[in-house]
Tab-separated table of C-alpha atoms and ligand atoms in Angstrom:
chain	number	residue	atom	x	y	z
A	1361	MET	CA	34.241	115.610	341.811
A	1362	ASN	CA	30.570	113.934	340.503
A	1363	LEU	CA	28.410	116.032	341.330
A	1364	PHE	CA	25.389	112.735	341.017
A	1365	LYS	CA	26.193	109.027	342.983
A	1366	ARG	CA	24.824	106.616	340.955
A	1367	TYR	CA	22.805	103.857	342.483
A	1368	ASP	CA	24.726	100.619	343.051
A	1369	LYS	CA	21.911	97.922	342.099
A	1370	ASN	CA	20.925	100.358	338.673
A	1371	PRO	CA	19.005	100.058	336.371
A	1372	ILE	CA	16.104	100.454	338.390
A	1373	ILE	CA	13.690	99.169	336.090
A	1374	SER	CA	14.331	97.026	332.586
A	1375	PRO	CA	12.137	95.369	329.632
A	1376	ARG	CA	13.775	92.281	331.948
A	1377	GLU	CA	11.687	92.532	334.454
A	1378	PHE	CA	8.443	94.446	333.054
A	1379	PRO	CA	5.472	92.894	332.969
A	1380	TYR	CA	4.874	92.408	328.807
A	1381	LYS	CA	6.703	92.138	326.537
A	1382	VAL	CA	9.194	95.852	325.296
A	1383	SER	CA	11.893	97.025	323.343
A	1384	GLY	CA	12.886	99.906	326.578
A	1385	VAL	CA	10.955	100.944	328.981
A	1386	PHE	CA	13.526	104.761	329.740
A	1387	ASN	CA	12.923	108.565	329.980
A	1388	PRO	CA	10.608	108.243	333.067
A	1389	GLY	CA	8.576	111.373	334.014
A	1390	ALA	CA	9.088	111.325	337.997
A	1391	ILE	CA	7.054	113.073	339.827
A	1392	LYS	CA	6.243	112.513	344.385
A	1393	PHE	CA	2.325	111.793	344.922
A	1394	ASP	CA	-0.079	110.549	347.195
A	1395	GLY	CA	3.446	109.243	348.633
A	1396	HIS	CA	5.094	107.930	346.880
A	1397	THR	CA	6.982	108.492	343.620
A	1398	VAL	CA	6.039	108.013	340.525
A	1399	LEU	CA	7.470	107.353	336.954
A	1400	LEU	CA	5.981	107.467	334.119
A	1401	PRO	CA	8.485	105.529	332.138
A	1402	ARG	CA	8.410	105.651	328.329
A	1403	VAL	CA	7.316	102.257	327.072
A	1404	GLU	CA	8.549	101.175	323.608
A	1405	ASP	CA	6.944	98.691	322.639
A	1406	LEU	CA	8.042	95.633	319.421
A	1407	ARG	CA	6.485	97.879	316.370
A	1408	GLY	CA	8.684	101.175	318.038
A	1409	PHE	CA	6.089	103.166	319.007
A	1410	SER	CA	6.130	104.759	322.530
A	1411	HIS	CA	3.601	104.928	325.495
A	1412	PHE	CA	3.931	105.693	328.803
A	1413	CYS	CA	3.270	102.865	332.615
A	1414	VAL	CA	3.186	104.077	335.985
A	1415	ALA	CA	5.760	102.503	338.245
A	1416	LYS	CA	5.232	103.683	342.283
A	1417	SER	CA	7.790	103.889	344.650
A	1418	GLU	CA	7.218	104.295	348.644
A	1419	ASN	CA	11.194	104.819	348.524
A	1420	GLY	CA	11.341	105.900	345.423
A	1421	ILE	CA	14.323	103.970	344.586
A	1422	THR	CA	13.624	99.981	345.109
A	1423	ASP	CA	9.974	97.951	345.177
A	1424	TRP	CA	8.808	99.801	342.305
A	1425	ARG	CA	5.128	98.778	341.222
A	1426	ILE	CA	4.740	98.151	337.322
A	1427	GLU	CA	1.018	98.929	336.412
A	1428	ARG	CA	0.102	95.982	334.126
A	1429	ASN	CA	-2.071	98.033	332.043
A	1430	PRO	CA	-0.848	101.057	329.610
A	1431	ALA	CA	-1.293	103.985	331.887
A	1432	LEU	CA	-1.559	105.879	328.271
A	1433	GLU	CA	-1.620	104.293	324.837
A	1434	PHE	CA	-1.330	107.283	321.506
A	1435	ASN	CA	-4.272	106.566	319.534
A	1436	SER	CA	-3.721	107.555	316.353
A	1437	LYS	CA	-7.449	109.283	316.145
A	1438	TYR	CA	-5.154	112.085	317.142
A	1439	ASN	CA	-3.217	113.549	314.315
A	1440	GLU	CA	-0.700	114.183	316.639
A	1441	GLU	CA	-0.130	110.883	317.516
A	1442	ARG	CA	-0.034	108.671	314.705
A	1443	TRP	CA	3.504	106.783	315.811
A	1444	GLY	CA	3.809	107.131	319.368
A	1445	ILE	CA	4.392	108.993	322.753
A	1446	GLU	CA	8.087	109.735	324.025
A	1447	ASP	CA	9.412	111.584	326.899
A	1448	PRO	CA	6.413	112.719	329.096
A	1449	ARG	CA	7.904	115.806	331.955
A	1450	ILE	CA	5.246	116.568	334.870
A	1451	VAL	CA	4.508	118.921	337.410
A	1452	TYR	CA	2.439	120.006	339.885
A	1453	MET	CA	0.899	123.483	339.397
A	1454	LYS	CA	0.502	124.980	342.493
A	1455	GLY	CA	-2.509	126.952	342.130
A	1456	GLU	CA	-4.388	124.493	339.979
A	1457	LYS	CA	-4.404	121.473	341.794
A	1458	ARG	CA	-3.283	118.894	339.145
A	1459	TYR	CA	-0.372	117.708	337.169
A	1460	LEU	CA	0.674	118.952	333.791
A	1461	ILE	CA	2.703	116.441	331.930
A	1462	THR	CA	4.638	117.583	328.365
A	1463	TYR	CA	5.190	115.392	325.743
A	1464	VAL	CA	6.773	114.130	322.576
A	1465	SER	CA	3.657	112.984	320.214
A	1466	PHE	CA	5.089	111.501	316.614
A	1467	SER	CA	2.480	113.432	313.657
A	1468	GLN	CA	2.732	113.047	310.652
A	1469	GLY	CA	5.082	116.236	310.197
A	1470	GLY	CA	7.178	115.380	312.697
A	1471	PRO	CA	7.735	115.291	316.765
A	1472	VAL	CA	5.265	117.562	318.349
A	1473	VAL	CA	5.072	119.177	321.863
A	1474	SER	CA	2.166	118.374	323.703
A	1475	VAL	CA	0.827	118.470	326.602
A	1476	MET	CA	-1.507	116.307	328.799
A	1477	SER	CA	-3.085	116.767	331.965
A	1478	THR	CA	-4.576	114.415	336.045
A	1479	LYS	CA	-5.014	114.709	339.275
A	1480	ASP	CA	-4.373	111.201	340.282
A	1481	PHE	CA	-2.003	109.568	337.379
A	1482	ARG	CA	-4.997	107.266	336.430
A	1483	ASN	CA	-6.904	109.350	334.496
A	1484	PHE	CA	-5.104	112.123	331.510
A	1485	LYS	CA	-7.141	114.408	329.917
A	1486	ARG	CA	-5.306	115.382	326.544
A	1487	HIS	CA	-5.076	118.804	325.754
A	1488	GLY	CA	-3.024	118.245	322.707
A	1489	ALA	CA	-0.516	119.338	320.307
A	1490	ILE	CA	0.573	122.830	321.573
A	1491	LEU	CA	3.558	124.081	319.356
A	1492	PRO	CA	4.671	123.022	315.179
A	1493	PRO	CA	6.871	120.146	314.258
A	1494	GLU	CA	9.517	119.950	314.876
A	1495	ASP	CA	9.818	120.604	318.706
A	1496	LYS	CA	10.999	118.156	321.777
A	1497	ASP	CA	12.239	118.047	325.290
A	1498	ALA	CA	10.004	120.380	326.124
A	1499	SER	CA	9.125	120.420	330.060
A	1500	LEU	CA	6.956	124.075	331.490
A	1501	PHE	CA	7.889	125.358	334.837
A	1502	PRO	CA	6.115	124.612	337.563
A	1503	GLU	CA	4.997	128.075	338.107
A	1504	LYS	CA	3.522	130.925	336.337
A	1505	PHE	CA	5.647	134.549	335.112
A	1506	ASN	CA	3.542	137.476	335.237
A	1507	GLY	CA	0.489	135.056	334.441
A	1508	LEU	CA	2.155	132.973	331.614
A	1509	TYR	CA	3.069	129.983	331.474
A	1510	ALA	CA	6.429	129.620	330.554
A	1511	LEU	CA	7.886	126.978	328.425
A	1512	ILE	CA	11.013	125.059	328.000
A	1513	HIS	CA	11.933	123.552	324.466
A	1514	ARG	CA	13.710	123.465	321.866
A	1515	PRO	CA	12.619	122.722	318.004
A	1516	ILE	CA	14.316	122.773	315.197
A	1517	VAL	CA	15.621	126.019	313.549
A	1518	ARG	CA	17.499	126.831	310.127
A	1519	GLY	CA	18.120	122.982	310.950
A	1520	GLN	CA	20.266	125.014	314.220
A	1521	ALA	CA	19.441	122.587	318.346
A	1522	HIS	CA	19.420	125.174	320.525
A	1523	ILE	CA	17.240	125.577	323.795
A	1524	TRP	CA	14.444	127.932	324.078
A	1525	ILE	CA	12.004	129.522	326.211
A	1526	SER	CA	8.530	130.947	324.858
A	1527	PHE	CA	5.258	132.328	327.248
A	1528	SER	CA	1.620	132.146	326.751
A	1529	PRO	CA	-1.590	132.837	329.188
A	1530	ASP	CA	-3.312	130.326	328.278
A	1531	LEU	CA	-1.474	126.539	326.355
A	1532	ARG	CA	-2.086	127.577	323.494
A	1533	TYR	CA	-1.493	131.108	321.659
A	1534	TRP	CA	2.930	131.075	322.470
A	1535	GLY	CA	5.249	133.849	322.551
A	1536	ASP	CA	7.737	136.120	323.158
A	1537	SER	CA	9.644	133.041	322.818
A	1538	ARG	CA	14.140	133.715	322.503
A	1539	VAL	CA	16.910	131.137	323.030
A	1540	LEU	CA	17.716	130.588	325.684
A	1541	LEU	CA	20.645	127.677	325.763
A	1542	PRO	CA	22.599	127.416	322.399
A	1543	THR	CA	24.611	124.606	321.258
A	1544	ARG	CA	28.186	125.524	321.515
A	1545	PRO	CA	30.357	125.002	318.633
A	1546	GLY	CA	32.910	122.575	319.274
A	1547	TRP	CA	32.329	121.884	322.813
A	1548	TRP	CA	30.421	118.760	323.952
A	1549	ASP	CA	27.468	120.178	323.191
A	1550	SER	CA	28.525	121.453	319.558
A	1551	HIS	CA	25.444	119.529	318.333
A	1552	HIS	CA	21.905	119.984	319.791
A	1553	VAL	CA	21.339	120.528	323.134
A	1554	GLY	CA	16.934	119.616	324.481
A	1555	LEU	CA	16.010	120.625	328.662
A	1556	GLY	CA	16.857	117.287	330.321
A	1557	THR	CA	13.759	117.201	333.487
A	1558	PRO	CA	11.620	120.320	334.275
A	1559	PRO	CA	13.685	123.044	336.106
A	1560	ILE	CA	14.126	122.452	339.259
A	1561	LYS	CA	13.618	126.084	342.502
A	1562	THR	CA	16.190	126.684	344.652
A	1563	LYS	CA	17.543	129.358	346.596
A	1564	GLU	CA	19.174	130.690	343.815
A	1565	GLY	CA	17.358	129.989	341.160
A	1566	TRP	CA	15.852	127.386	338.436
A	1567	LEU	CA	18.037	124.873	338.325
A	1568	ILE	CA	17.819	123.742	334.794
A	1569	ILE	CA	19.454	119.732	333.388
A	1570	TYR	CA	19.512	119.524	330.217
A	1571	HIS	CA	21.713	117.242	327.199
A	1572	GLY	CA	24.367	118.288	325.164
A	1573	ALA	CA	24.710	115.553	322.148
A	1574	ARG	CA	27.776	115.971	320.248
A	1575	ILE	CA	28.977	113.598	317.050
A	1576	THR	CA	31.150	110.874	316.956
A	1577	ALA	CA	32.602	108.263	315.089
A	1578	SER	CA	29.698	105.830	316.406
A	1579	GLY	CA	27.361	108.205	316.120
A	1580	ALA	CA	25.434	110.722	319.031
A	1581	LEU	CA	27.347	110.964	321.811
A	1582	TYR	CA	24.885	111.924	324.724
A	1583	ARG	CA	25.759	113.783	327.842
A	1584	VAL	CA	24.231	115.516	331.237
A	1585	GLY	CA	24.925	119.726	331.537
A	1586	LEU	CA	23.519	122.090	333.880
A	1587	ALA	CA	22.580	125.953	333.723
A	1588	LEU	CA	20.852	128.312	336.205
A	1589	LEU	CA	17.930	130.428	335.345
A	1590	ASP	CA	17.684	133.448	336.802
A	1591	LEU	CA	13.776	133.230	339.482
A	1592	TYR	CA	11.772	136.140	338.643
A	1593	GLU	CA	13.074	137.149	334.869
A	1594	PRO	CA	13.527	132.355	333.636
A	1595	TRP	CA	14.995	133.807	330.106
A	1596	LYS	CA	18.177	134.883	331.861
A	1597	VAL	CA	21.096	132.192	332.185
A	1598	VAL	CA	23.152	133.657	335.548
A	1599	ARG	CA	25.145	130.277	334.703
A	1600	ARG	CA	26.782	126.914	332.775
A	1601	SER	CA	28.381	123.744	333.310
A	1602	LYS	CA	31.190	124.482	331.596
A	1603	GLU	CA	31.926	120.173	331.629
A	1604	TRP	CA	29.338	118.121	331.189
A	1605	ILE	CA	28.236	116.214	334.957
A	1606	LEU	CA	26.873	112.533	334.395
A	1607	GLY	CA	28.130	110.951	330.833
A	1608	PRO	CA	27.786	107.175	329.579
A	1609	GLU	CA	30.144	105.743	331.622
A	1610	GLU	CA	28.261	102.485	333.180
A	1611	THR	CA	28.030	99.160	330.765
A	1612	TYR	CA	24.344	99.686	330.915
A	1613	GLU	CA	25.006	103.620	329.535
A	1614	MET	CA	27.678	103.147	326.469
A	1615	VAL	CA	25.542	99.586	325.610
A	1616	GLY	CA	21.243	99.728	324.342
A	1617	VAL	CA	18.763	99.799	321.942
A	1618	SER	CA	20.680	104.031	321.262
A	1619	ASP	CA	24.801	103.167	322.508
A	1620	ALA	CA	26.040	105.656	325.319
A	1621	VAL	CA	23.129	107.279	325.895
A	1622	VAL	CA	22.398	108.951	329.834
A	1623	PHE	CA	18.641	111.454	329.582
A	1624	PRO	CA	17.588	112.678	332.361
A	1625	THR	CA	13.899	113.674	332.283
A	1626	GLY	CA	12.083	114.265	335.965
A	1627	ALA	CA	13.520	114.522	339.136
A	1628	VAL	CA	12.579	114.781	342.541
A	1629	TYR	CA	13.976	117.019	344.951
A	1630	ASP	CA	13.718	116.993	349.236
A	1631	GLU	CA	14.496	120.061	350.100
A	1632	ASN	CA	14.851	119.047	353.595
A	1633	GLU	CA	17.269	116.605	352.832
A	1634	ASP	CA	19.332	118.642	350.577
A	1635	LYS	CA	18.611	115.929	348.092
A	1636	LEU	CA	17.794	115.575	344.530
A	1637	MET	CA	17.024	112.583	343.025
A	1638	LEU	CA	17.816	112.733	339.074
A	1639	TYR	CA	15.668	109.794	336.764
A	1640	TYR	CA	17.035	109.114	333.311
A	1641	GLY	CA	17.028	106.610	330.772
A	1642	ALA	CA	20.420	104.042	329.955
A	1643	ALA	CA	20.946	103.896	326.147
A	1644	ASP	CA	16.978	103.950	325.048
A	1645	TYR	CA	16.620	100.686	327.473
A	1646	SER	CA	16.061	101.109	330.909
A	1647	VAL	CA	15.435	103.220	333.632
A	1648	CYS	CA	18.131	104.066	336.174
A	1649	LEU	CA	19.181	106.761	339.097
A	1650	ALA	CA	22.110	108.805	340.193
A	1651	GLU	CA	22.259	110.349	343.689
A	1652	GLY	CA	22.916	114.569	344.152
A	1653	LYS	CA	23.367	117.479	347.269
A	1654	MET	CA	21.539	120.255	346.496
A	1655	SER	CA	23.979	122.284	348.354
A	1656	GLU	CA	26.727	120.755	346.006
A	1657	ILE	CA	25.296	121.291	342.442
A	1658	LEU	CA	24.834	125.222	343.143
A	1659	LYS	CA	28.086	125.743	345.292
A	1660	PHE	CA	29.346	123.522	342.440
A	1661	LEU	CA	27.377	126.223	339.348
A	1662	MET	CA	27.862	129.494	340.884
A	1663	LYS	CA	31.622	128.894	341.190
A	1664	GLU	CA	31.112	128.253	336.668
B	916	BMA	C1	15.908	111.696	321.696
B	916	BMA	C2	15.011	111.420	321.372
B	916	BMA	C3	15.630	110.089	323.412
B	916	BMA	C4	15.711	109.336	322.978
B	916	BMA	C5	17.509	110.673	322.170
B	916	BMA	C6	18.714	108.883	322.416
B	916	BMA	O1	16.059	112.869	319.998
B	916	BMA	O2	14.342	110.334	320.702
B	916	BMA	O3	14.001	109.676	323.465
B	916	BMA	O4	16.946	109.235	324.116
B	916	BMA	O5	17.651	110.989	321.506
B	916	BMA	O6	18.530	108.770	321.520
């Protein structure tokens, strides 16, 4: 059974219809804001550096209005932003009335997780790098646990690329770090894993959509798996899918800047409609959409 159905007119945004010349537009943050779906894709320029742009649509599928000016350019006056910013994940922090965006910025020491905040997707405030390099694929939870922010991230420790969880009272000092979802030797997610979209709250637990890569003769092959975390103690993994549930199949996923990559970074969940819209980067070139039913996703996971 296919848990996610691709939009038949994918990609929804690609360099071809972009207002300026770019190498790729992919791996978007996604959230509902002001009656619209807002995407914050990573846009790679012709120097090879990435910035973010804002694209808005009323139905989250068609008629994307892409802003001409980059929403956030990288600025090498900040130490952590020597070579661009990538792969934003957006959460709305209830109680703080602001959106927190974790993203990867490229410091001299390697990729680091950085945070910025916004209230309107026009003005963005940088909060700087929050953890040492090398670390990537991070998102906050949209809620605190016992007064602490919780972050999922993917440091490289002793050459190993597992998914970790850490906690902080102030977004600055992090601790209680532990491995959450390790790579599985021999499996489709054996080489490295990383968080995809921000954690999504469901009645069965926090839904985690992650990418897993295996190295094949042609390079890294990126697919998508699922897990469920305990609602109150999110360091506890309740379920993890054995099989990948979305992998590169269509030409726009198989061929691009990096071949054979599906890389989800944003999701919009409509609980009343039982609908999960998954936004993903295809082959580091374009933004694509797939849709799933949350009830089917949870049913599948609870049998794992
Ligand atoms: C990851 C990140 C992503 C990219 C993916 C596939 O390490 O750099 O931005 O989409 O590799 O190339």
